[in-house]
mmCIF file of C-alpha atoms in Angstrom:
data_model
loop_
_atom_site.group_PDB
_atom_site.id
_atom_site.type_symbol
_atom_site.label_atom_id
_atom_site.label_comp_id
_atom_site.label_asym_id
_atom_site.label_seq_id
_atom_site.Cartn_x
_atom_site.Cartn_y
_atom_site.Cartn_z
ATOM 1 C CA MET A 29 116.952 90.468 111.855
ATOM 2 C CA LYS A 30 117.108 88.527 108.596
ATOM 3 C CA ASN A 31 116.268 84.880 108.205
ATOM 4 C CA PRO A 32 119.131 82.620 107.195
ATOM 5 C CA LEU A 33 118.829 81.489 103.607
ATOM 6 C CA SER A 34 118.480 77.810 102.994
ATOM 7 C CA GLU A 35 117.964 76.947 99.364
ATOM 8 C CA LYS A 36 117.682 73.221 99.115
ATOM 9 C CA GLU A 37 117.688 71.689 95.667
ATOM 10 C CA GLY A 38 114.262 72.083 94.093
ATOM 11 C CA GLU A 39 112.978 74.684 96.527
ATOM 12 C CA ILE A 40 112.143 77.829 94.609
ATOM 13 C CA PHE A 41 110.621 79.633 97.587
ATOM 14 C CA PRO A 42 112.555 78.310 100.611
ATOM 15 C CA PRO A 43 110.218 78.592 103.633
ATOM 16 C CA SER A 44 113.077 79.838 105.822
ATOM 17 C CA ALA A 45 113.781 82.645 103.324
ATOM 18 C CA PHE A 46 110.389 84.280 103.975
ATOM 19 C CA CYS A 47 111.425 87.877 104.660
ATOM 20 C CA GLN A 48 108.708 90.386 103.758
ATOM 21 C CA VAL A 49 104.971 91.124 103.809
ATOM 22 C CA GLY A 50 103.959 93.674 101.151
ATOM 23 C CA ILE A 51 100.895 95.879 101.708
ATOM 24 C CA VAL A 52 99.329 98.105 99.038
ATOM 25 C CA VAL A 53 97.949 101.311 100.597
ATOM 26 C CA ARG A 54 96.347 104.473 99.217
ATOM 27 C CA ASN A 55 98.452 106.842 101.311
ATOM 28 C CA ILE A 56 101.709 105.888 103.048
ATOM 29 C CA ASP A 57 101.906 108.998 105.250
ATOM 30 C CA GLU A 58 98.381 108.471 106.590
ATOM 31 C CA THR A 59 99.000 104.749 107.186
ATOM 32 C CA LEU A 60 102.321 105.355 108.986
ATOM 33 C CA LYS A 61 100.719 107.985 111.212
ATOM 34 C CA TYR A 62 98.018 105.460 112.165
ATOM 35 C CA TYR A 63 100.477 102.572 112.634
ATOM 36 C CA LYS A 64 102.756 104.702 114.796
ATOM 37 C CA LYS A 65 100.081 106.344 116.952
ATOM 38 C CA VAL A 66 97.689 103.446 117.517
ATOM 39 C CA PHE A 67 99.995 100.412 117.166
ATOM 40 C CA GLY A 68 103.429 101.739 118.145
ATOM 41 C CA PHE A 69 105.064 100.366 114.991
ATOM 42 C CA GLY A 70 108.312 101.828 113.636
ATOM 43 C CA PRO A 71 110.899 103.183 113.002
ATOM 44 C CA PHE A 72 110.019 103.632 109.347
ATOM 45 C CA GLU A 73 112.257 104.049 106.319
ATOM 46 C CA ILE A 74 110.596 105.969 103.488
ATOM 47 C CA ARG A 75 111.870 105.755 99.921
ATOM 48 C CA GLU A 76 110.893 106.850 96.405
ATOM 49 C CA VAL A 77 111.530 104.056 93.897
ATOM 50 C CA ASP A 78 111.938 104.232 90.119
ATOM 51 C CA TYR A 79 112.177 101.054 88.027
ATOM 52 C CA PRO A 80 112.289 102.321 84.416
ATOM 53 C CA THR A 81 113.114 98.886 82.959
ATOM 54 C CA ALA A 82 110.631 96.865 85.039
ATOM 55 C CA THR A 83 108.648 94.273 83.126
ATOM 56 C CA TYR A 84 104.877 93.806 83.354
ATOM 57 C CA TYR A 85 103.669 90.488 81.950
ATOM 58 C CA GLY A 86 106.900 90.148 79.988
ATOM 59 C CA GLU A 87 106.865 93.618 78.408
ATOM 60 C CA THR A 88 109.075 96.502 79.532
ATOM 61 C CA ALA A 89 106.731 98.983 81.191
ATOM 62 C CA GLY A 90 108.539 100.785 84.036
ATOM 63 C CA TYR A 91 106.999 102.365 87.092
ATOM 64 C CA ARG A 92 107.611 104.675 89.999
ATOM 65 C CA GLY A 93 106.254 104.510 93.509
ATOM 66 C CA LYS A 94 106.635 105.442 97.141
ATOM 67 C CA ARG A 95 107.624 102.833 99.728
ATOM 68 C CA ALA A 96 107.872 102.603 103.509
ATOM 69 C CA PHE A 97 109.618 99.811 105.402
ATOM 70 C CA PHE A 98 109.511 98.682 109.011
ATOM 71 C CA TYR A 99 109.903 95.442 110.937
ATOM 72 C CA LEU A 100 107.492 93.207 112.826
ATOM 73 C CA GLY A 101 109.856 90.806 114.588
ATOM 74 C CA PRO A 102 112.157 89.356 111.903
ATOM 75 C CA ILE A 103 109.827 90.184 109.012
ATOM 76 C CA GLN A 104 110.076 93.347 106.927
ATOM 77 C CA ILE A 105 106.794 95.108 106.195
ATOM 78 C CA GLU A 106 106.704 97.017 102.895
ATOM 79 C CA LEU A 107 104.032 99.632 102.312
ATOM 80 C CA ILE A 108 103.422 100.316 98.623
ATOM 81 C CA GLU A 109 101.931 103.556 97.292
ATOM 82 C CA LEU A 110 101.447 104.050 93.560
ATOM 83 C CA ARG A 111 102.979 106.898 91.558
ATOM 84 C CA ASP A 112 102.682 105.905 87.901
ATOM 85 C CA GLY A 113 103.247 103.050 85.470
ATOM 86 C CA LYS A 114 101.552 99.715 84.905
ATOM 87 C CA THR A 115 101.898 97.473 87.937
ATOM 88 C CA ILE A 116 100.287 94.492 89.568
ATOM 89 C CA HIS A 117 99.964 96.730 92.653
ATOM 90 C CA GLU A 118 97.693 99.113 90.742
ATOM 91 C CA ALA A 119 95.533 96.208 89.547
ATOM 92 C CA PHE A 120 95.331 94.875 93.122
ATOM 93 C CA LEU A 121 94.260 98.240 94.555
ATOM 94 C CA ARG A 122 91.666 98.718 91.826
ATOM 95 C CA GLU A 123 90.192 95.217 92.147
ATOM 96 C CA LYS A 124 90.502 94.509 95.890
ATOM 97 C CA GLY A 125 91.309 97.772 97.633
ATOM 98 C CA GLU A 126 94.034 98.280 100.233
ATOM 99 C CA GLY A 127 95.549 95.219 101.903
ATOM 100 C CA VAL A 128 98.275 92.587 101.950
ATOM 101 C CA HIS A 129 99.510 92.019 98.416
ATOM 102 C CA HIS A 130 102.464 89.651 98.676
ATOM 103 C CA LEU A 131 104.790 87.483 100.729
ATOM 104 C CA ALA A 132 108.442 87.716 99.640
ATOM 105 C CA PHE A 133 111.370 85.295 99.826
ATOM 106 C CA GLU A 134 115.025 86.319 99.723
ATOM 107 C CA VAL A 135 117.169 84.332 97.291
ATOM 108 C CA LYS A 136 120.859 84.483 96.440
ATOM 109 C CA ASP A 137 120.374 84.240 92.665
ATOM 110 C CA LEU A 138 117.301 85.950 91.181
ATOM 111 C CA GLU A 139 117.906 84.658 87.642
ATOM 112 C CA GLU A 140 118.111 81.088 88.884
ATOM 113 C CA GLY A 141 114.971 81.624 90.986
ATOM 114 C CA LYS A 142 113.042 82.961 87.979
ATOM 115 C CA ARG A 143 114.218 80.064 85.833
ATOM 116 C CA LYS A 144 113.200 77.489 88.455
ATOM 117 C CA ALA A 145 109.837 79.192 88.928
ATOM 118 C CA GLU A 146 109.111 79.066 85.214
ATOM 119 C CA GLU A 147 110.235 75.433 85.040
ATOM 120 C CA ALA A 148 107.658 74.748 87.775
ATOM 121 C CA GLY A 149 104.920 76.266 85.611
ATOM 122 C CA LEU A 150 104.750 79.693 87.270
ATOM 123 C CA LYS A 151 104.686 82.906 85.252
ATOM 124 C CA VAL A 152 106.845 85.918 86.153
ATOM 125 C CA ILE A 153 104.304 88.750 85.962
ATOM 126 C CA GLN A 154 106.445 91.690 87.119
ATOM 127 C CA SER A 155 110.194 91.979 87.599
ATOM 128 C CA PHE A 156 113.149 94.312 87.771
ATOM 129 C CA THR A 157 116.886 93.563 87.656
ATOM 130 C CA ARG A 158 119.724 95.954 88.556
ATOM 131 C CA PRO A 159 123.096 95.879 86.763
ATOM 132 C CA ASP A 160 124.563 93.869 89.685
ATOM 133 C CA GLY A 161 121.911 91.148 89.187
ATOM 134 C CA SER A 162 119.885 92.081 92.255
ATOM 135 C CA GLY A 163 116.201 92.872 91.956
ATOM 136 C CA PHE A 164 112.837 91.176 92.323
ATOM 137 C CA ALA A 165 110.276 89.054 90.509
ATOM 138 C CA TYR A 166 106.602 88.449 91.239
ATOM 139 C CA VAL A 167 104.985 85.195 90.083
ATOM 140 C CA ASP A 168 101.325 84.339 89.409
ATOM 141 C CA SER A 169 101.013 82.217 92.560
ATOM 142 C CA ASP A 170 97.750 83.996 93.403
ATOM 143 C CA ARG A 171 95.721 81.879 90.993
ATOM 144 C CA ILE A 172 95.160 79.357 93.808
ATOM 145 C CA GLY A 173 94.852 80.807 97.328
ATOM 146 C CA GLY A 174 95.033 84.439 96.245
ATOM 147 C CA VAL A 175 98.552 85.250 97.513
ATOM 148 C CA SER A 176 101.307 86.703 95.316
ATOM 149 C CA PHE A 177 104.804 85.421 96.051
ATOM 150 C CA GLU A 178 107.880 87.490 95.267
ATOM 151 C CA LEU A 179 111.555 86.590 94.904
ATOM 152 C CA ILE A 180 114.028 89.218 96.128
ATOM 153 C CA GLN A 181 117.780 89.332 95.572
ATOM 154 C CA ARG A 182 119.163 92.144 97.733
ATOM 155 C CA PRO A 183 121.802 94.481 96.258
ATOM 156 C CA ALA A 184 125.375 93.617 97.225
ATOM 157 C CA ARG A 185 126.365 95.617 100.309
ATOM 158 C CA LYS A 186 128.754 98.457 99.657
ATOM 159 C CA THR A 187 131.779 97.902 101.875
ATOM 160 C CA MET B 15 110.071 78.773 116.210
ATOM 161 C CA LYS B 16 108.008 81.330 118.174
ATOM 162 C CA ASN B 17 108.934 84.955 118.626
ATOM 163 C CA PRO B 18 109.668 86.048 122.169
ATOM 164 C CA LEU B 19 106.891 88.165 123.646
ATOM 165 C CA SER B 20 107.749 91.692 124.638
ATOM 166 C CA GLU B 21 104.786 93.655 125.871
ATOM 167 C CA LYS B 22 106.013 97.073 126.798
ATOM 168 C CA GLU B 23 103.580 99.414 128.489
ATOM 169 C CA GLY B 24 101.282 100.956 125.903
ATOM 170 C CA GLU B 25 102.064 98.512 123.122
ATOM 171 C CA ILE B 26 98.888 96.688 122.206
ATOM 172 C CA PHE B 27 100.392 94.889 119.225
ATOM 173 C CA PRO B 28 104.069 94.376 120.133
ATOM 174 C CA PRO B 29 106.029 94.211 116.850
ATOM 175 C CA SER B 30 108.139 91.328 118.164
ATOM 176 C CA ALA B 31 104.967 89.333 118.939
ATOM 177 C CA PHE B 32 104.028 89.116 115.249
ATOM 178 C CA CYS B 33 103.413 85.389 114.854
ATOM 179 C CA GLN B 34 100.917 84.588 112.090
ATOM 180 C CA VAL B 35 99.739 85.458 108.580
ATOM 181 C CA GLY B 36 96.116 84.425 107.955
ATOM 182 C CA ILE B 37 94.952 83.619 104.427
ATOM 183 C CA VAL B 38 91.308 83.099 103.416
ATOM 184 C CA VAL B 39 91.017 80.438 100.683
ATOM 185 C CA ARG B 40 88.128 78.771 98.893
ATOM 186 C CA ASN B 41 89.506 75.243 99.250
ATOM 187 C CA ILE B 42 92.226 74.231 101.715
ATOM 188 C CA ASP B 43 92.933 70.830 100.158
ATOM 189 C CA GLU B 44 93.461 72.341 96.701
ATOM 190 C CA THR B 45 95.664 75.140 98.094
ATOM 191 C CA LEU B 46 97.814 72.727 100.151
ATOM 192 C CA LYS B 47 98.303 70.469 97.143
ATOM 193 C CA TYR B 48 99.505 73.481 95.126
ATOM 194 C CA TYR B 49 101.708 74.837 97.951
ATOM 195 C CA LYS B 50 103.293 71.428 98.512
ATOM 196 C CA LYS B 51 103.862 70.495 94.871
ATOM 197 C CA VAL B 52 104.963 73.820 93.393
ATOM 198 C CA PHE B 53 106.456 75.593 96.416
ATOM 199 C CA GLY B 54 107.626 72.764 98.685
ATOM 200 C CA PHE B 55 105.815 74.193 101.713
ATOM 201 C CA GLY B 56 104.816 71.992 104.661
ATOM 202 C CA PRO B 57 104.345 69.940 106.792
ATOM 203 C CA PHE B 58 100.727 70.975 107.280
ATOM 204 C CA GLU B 59 98.455 70.567 110.287
ATOM 205 C CA ILE B 60 94.768 70.395 109.353
ATOM 206 C CA ARG B 61 92.043 71.090 111.890
ATOM 207 C CA GLU B 62 88.274 71.563 112.058
ATOM 208 C CA VAL B 63 87.371 74.452 114.376
ATOM 209 C CA ASP B 64 84.078 75.222 116.130
ATOM 210 C CA TYR B 65 83.607 78.471 118.035
ATOM 211 C CA PRO B 66 79.945 78.378 119.138
ATOM 212 C CA THR B 67 80.269 81.419 121.410
ATOM 213 C CA ALA B 68 82.310 83.575 119.036
ATOM 214 C CA THR B 69 81.202 87.200 118.765
ATOM 215 C CA TYR B 70 80.681 89.072 115.494
ATOM 216 C CA TYR B 71 80.499 92.862 115.924
ATOM 217 C CA GLY B 72 79.703 92.386 119.604
ATOM 218 C CA GLU B 73 76.870 89.847 119.171
ATOM 219 C CA THR B 74 77.234 86.129 119.846
ATOM 220 C CA ALA B 75 77.105 84.460 116.446
ATOM 221 C CA GLY B 76 79.303 81.338 116.443
ATOM 222 C CA TYR B 77 80.965 79.730 113.481
ATOM 223 C CA ARG B 78 82.722 76.634 112.243
ATOM 224 C CA GLY B 79 85.552 76.328 109.755
ATOM 225 C CA LYS B 80 88.447 74.305 108.437
ATOM 226 C CA ARG B 81 92.015 75.411 109.083
ATOM 227 C CA ALA B 82 95.492 74.423 107.913
ATOM 228 C CA PHE B 83 98.725 75.575 109.540
ATOM 229 C CA PHE B 84 102.338 75.546 108.394
ATOM 230 C CA TYR B 85 105.448 77.639 108.944
ATOM 231 C CA LEU B 86 107.433 80.020 106.744
ATOM 232 C CA GLY B 87 110.550 80.614 108.848
ATOM 233 C CA PRO B 88 109.363 81.708 112.313
ATOM 234 C CA ILE B 89 105.899 82.786 111.132
ATOM 235 C CA GLN B 90 102.834 80.547 111.223
ATOM 236 C CA ILE B 91 100.660 80.580 108.121
ATOM 237 C CA GLU B 92 96.963 79.922 108.751
ATOM 238 C CA LEU B 93 94.717 78.912 105.865
ATOM 239 C CA ILE B 94 91.047 79.633 106.533
ATOM 240 C CA GLU B 95 88.192 77.815 104.786
ATOM 241 C CA LEU B 96 84.585 78.676 105.640
ATOM 242 C CA ARG B 97 82.045 76.161 106.942
ATOM 243 C CA ASP B 98 79.160 78.185 108.337
ATOM 244 C CA GLY B 99 78.339 81.141 110.591
ATOM 245 C CA LYS B 100 78.771 84.889 110.291
ATOM 246 C CA THR B 101 82.449 85.811 110.091
ATOM 247 C CA ILE B 102 84.709 88.582 108.905
ATOM 248 C CA HIS B 103 86.425 85.877 106.802
ATOM 249 C CA GLU B 104 83.201 85.304 104.842
ATOM 250 C CA ALA B 105 82.815 89.040 104.242
ATOM 251 C CA PHE B 106 86.461 89.249 103.085
ATOM 252 C CA LEU B 107 86.082 86.365 100.626
ATOM 253 C CA ARG B 108 82.837 87.801 99.245
ATOM 254 C CA GLU B 109 84.202 91.337 98.843
ATOM 255 C CA LYS B 110 87.846 90.742 97.883
ATOM 256 C CA GLY B 111 88.251 87.089 96.990
ATOM 257 C CA GLU B 112 90.982 84.776 98.257
ATOM 258 C CA GLY B 113 94.071 86.316 99.837
ATOM 259 C CA VAL B 114 95.868 87.465 102.974
ATOM 260 C CA HIS B 115 93.296 88.468 105.559
ATOM 261 C CA HIS B 116 95.224 89.242 108.754
ATOM 262 C CA LEU B 117 98.487 89.568 110.645
ATOM 263 C CA ALA B 118 98.340 88.188 114.189
ATOM 264 C CA PHE B 119 100.207 89.035 117.392
ATOM 265 C CA GLU B 120 100.602 86.682 120.338
ATOM 266 C CA VAL B 121 99.799 88.219 123.714
ATOM 267 C CA LYS B 122 99.897 86.844 127.238
ATOM 268 C CA ASP B 123 96.575 88.327 128.328
ATOM 269 C CA LEU B 124 93.815 88.532 125.711
ATOM 270 C CA GLU B 125 91.379 90.424 127.958
ATOM 271 C CA GLU B 126 93.998 93.077 128.695
ATOM 272 C CA GLY B 127 94.831 93.278 124.976
ATOM 273 C CA LYS B 128 91.177 93.788 124.052
ATOM 274 C CA ARG B 129 90.770 96.442 126.732
ATOM 275 C CA LYS B 130 93.882 98.325 125.582
ATOM 276 C CA ALA B 131 92.769 98.083 121.953
ATOM 277 C CA GLU B 132 89.374 99.566 122.771
ATOM 278 C CA GLU B 133 90.983 102.306 124.871
ATOM 279 C CA ALA B 134 93.040 103.151 121.764
ATOM 280 C CA GLY B 135 89.835 103.583 119.730
ATOM 281 C CA LEU B 136 89.849 100.202 117.976
ATOM 282 C CA LYS B 137 86.752 98.032 117.759
ATOM 283 C CA VAL B 138 86.831 94.280 118.445
ATOM 284 C CA ILE B 139 84.875 92.940 115.465
ATOM 285 C CA GLN B 140 85.210 89.185 116.064
ATOM 286 C CA SER B 141 86.446 87.257 119.080
ATOM 287 C CA PHE B 142 86.369 83.977 120.943
ATOM 288 C CA THR B 143 87.493 83.129 124.478
ATOM 289 C CA ARG B 144 87.990 79.645 125.945
ATOM 290 C CA PRO B 145 87.282 78.843 129.612
ATOM 291 C CA ASP B 146 91.038 79.144 130.368
ATOM 292 C CA GLY B 147 91.064 82.734 129.025
ATOM 293 C CA SER B 148 92.881 81.857 125.795
ATOM 294 C CA GLY B 149 91.386 82.757 122.450
ATOM 295 C CA PHE B 150 91.574 85.502 119.838
ATOM 296 C CA ALA B 151 90.217 88.905 118.896
ATOM 297 C CA TYR B 152 90.205 90.736 115.563
ATOM 298 C CA VAL B 153 90.120 94.544 115.515
ATOM 299 C CA ASP B 154 88.992 96.974 112.810
ATOM 300 C CA SER B 155 92.549 98.031 111.945
ATOM 301 C CA ASP B 156 91.756 97.589 108.248
ATOM 302 C CA ARG B 157 90.005 100.951 108.001
ATOM 303 C CA ILE B 158 93.383 102.539 107.160
ATOM 304 C CA GLY B 159 95.804 100.399 105.126
ATOM 305 C CA GLY B 160 93.411 97.486 104.649
ATOM 306 C CA VAL B 161 95.047 94.980 107.026
ATOM 307 C CA SER B 162 93.193 93.235 109.869
ATOM 308 C CA PHE B 163 95.234 92.694 113.027
ATOM 309 C CA GLU B 164 94.442 89.872 115.432
ATOM 310 C CA LEU B 165 95.414 89.247 119.052
ATOM 311 C CA ILE B 166 95.997 85.605 120.000
ATOM 312 C CA GLN B 167 96.387 84.134 123.475
ATOM 313 C CA ARG B 168 97.489 80.519 123.064
ATOM 314 C CA PRO B 169 95.879 77.843 125.268
ATOM 315 C CA ALA B 170 97.941 76.882 128.300
ATOM 316 C CA ARG B 171 100.049 73.804 127.493
ATOM 317 C CA LYS B 172 98.875 70.612 129.121
ATOM 318 C CA THR B 173 101.810 69.278 131.111
#
């Protein structure tokens, strides 16, 4: 169900690597109930996340949250519910209310993606990296057009 | 590049028919320039649209706008710039600013989709139908989770 990656030279956010739509919601359980009953979406995977070393505008801040995942065709939908910590999701909910927060792109090398993004004049405004190098980074792409873009490097599969 | 349609009985918004992310922007030209230069997105198709018989909360209102289309993997991205007329896009921009406005699903029969949606308790808040039956309809799905869903029936291809 995943798009093939195609990272041509100079492409920080390869169009074919578009993999996820992220939605900030007030209450995941209530939203899933609605999405299942009225729209027939699912199955859902629900997860508690904890990113103690996550950065927020360059400073280590850390946050926890609740997440739900499901698929619409080949695209993963992520529902984001706040727990605590400083996040761009909290700012989004406070300023705009519930709704689509980001479009995400899967990359093979997060560090390289962050470096290329910064070389292109983008700022990494929130990020988290696991010991294996996987993780995510949001950039300030929303300053024109209003949409946050995220880079995701998936954890290596345990075999 | 289009998802296969799979309309099982009772599914108004078939997950596999997810086909479009709609983004309301202040200025399409400025956004495309940014998306092309910094992100390498494109090619873009730019179009002026005029829906004189479009409905807004059940009343004929009509509106005109500018649109740009491009693809991220299999998903069409629609950029929406206002011209005139009463629209849910104008309300979104005024209340929330630029950003992702809707996720759209391609259906074979728009009238049937609208009827099923209303039977499921959703309200059609903006819609337009061409003489051939093709067109679109937005529902008030944003009341929980903040995301507008749209049904699209594509015009029949001229052969």
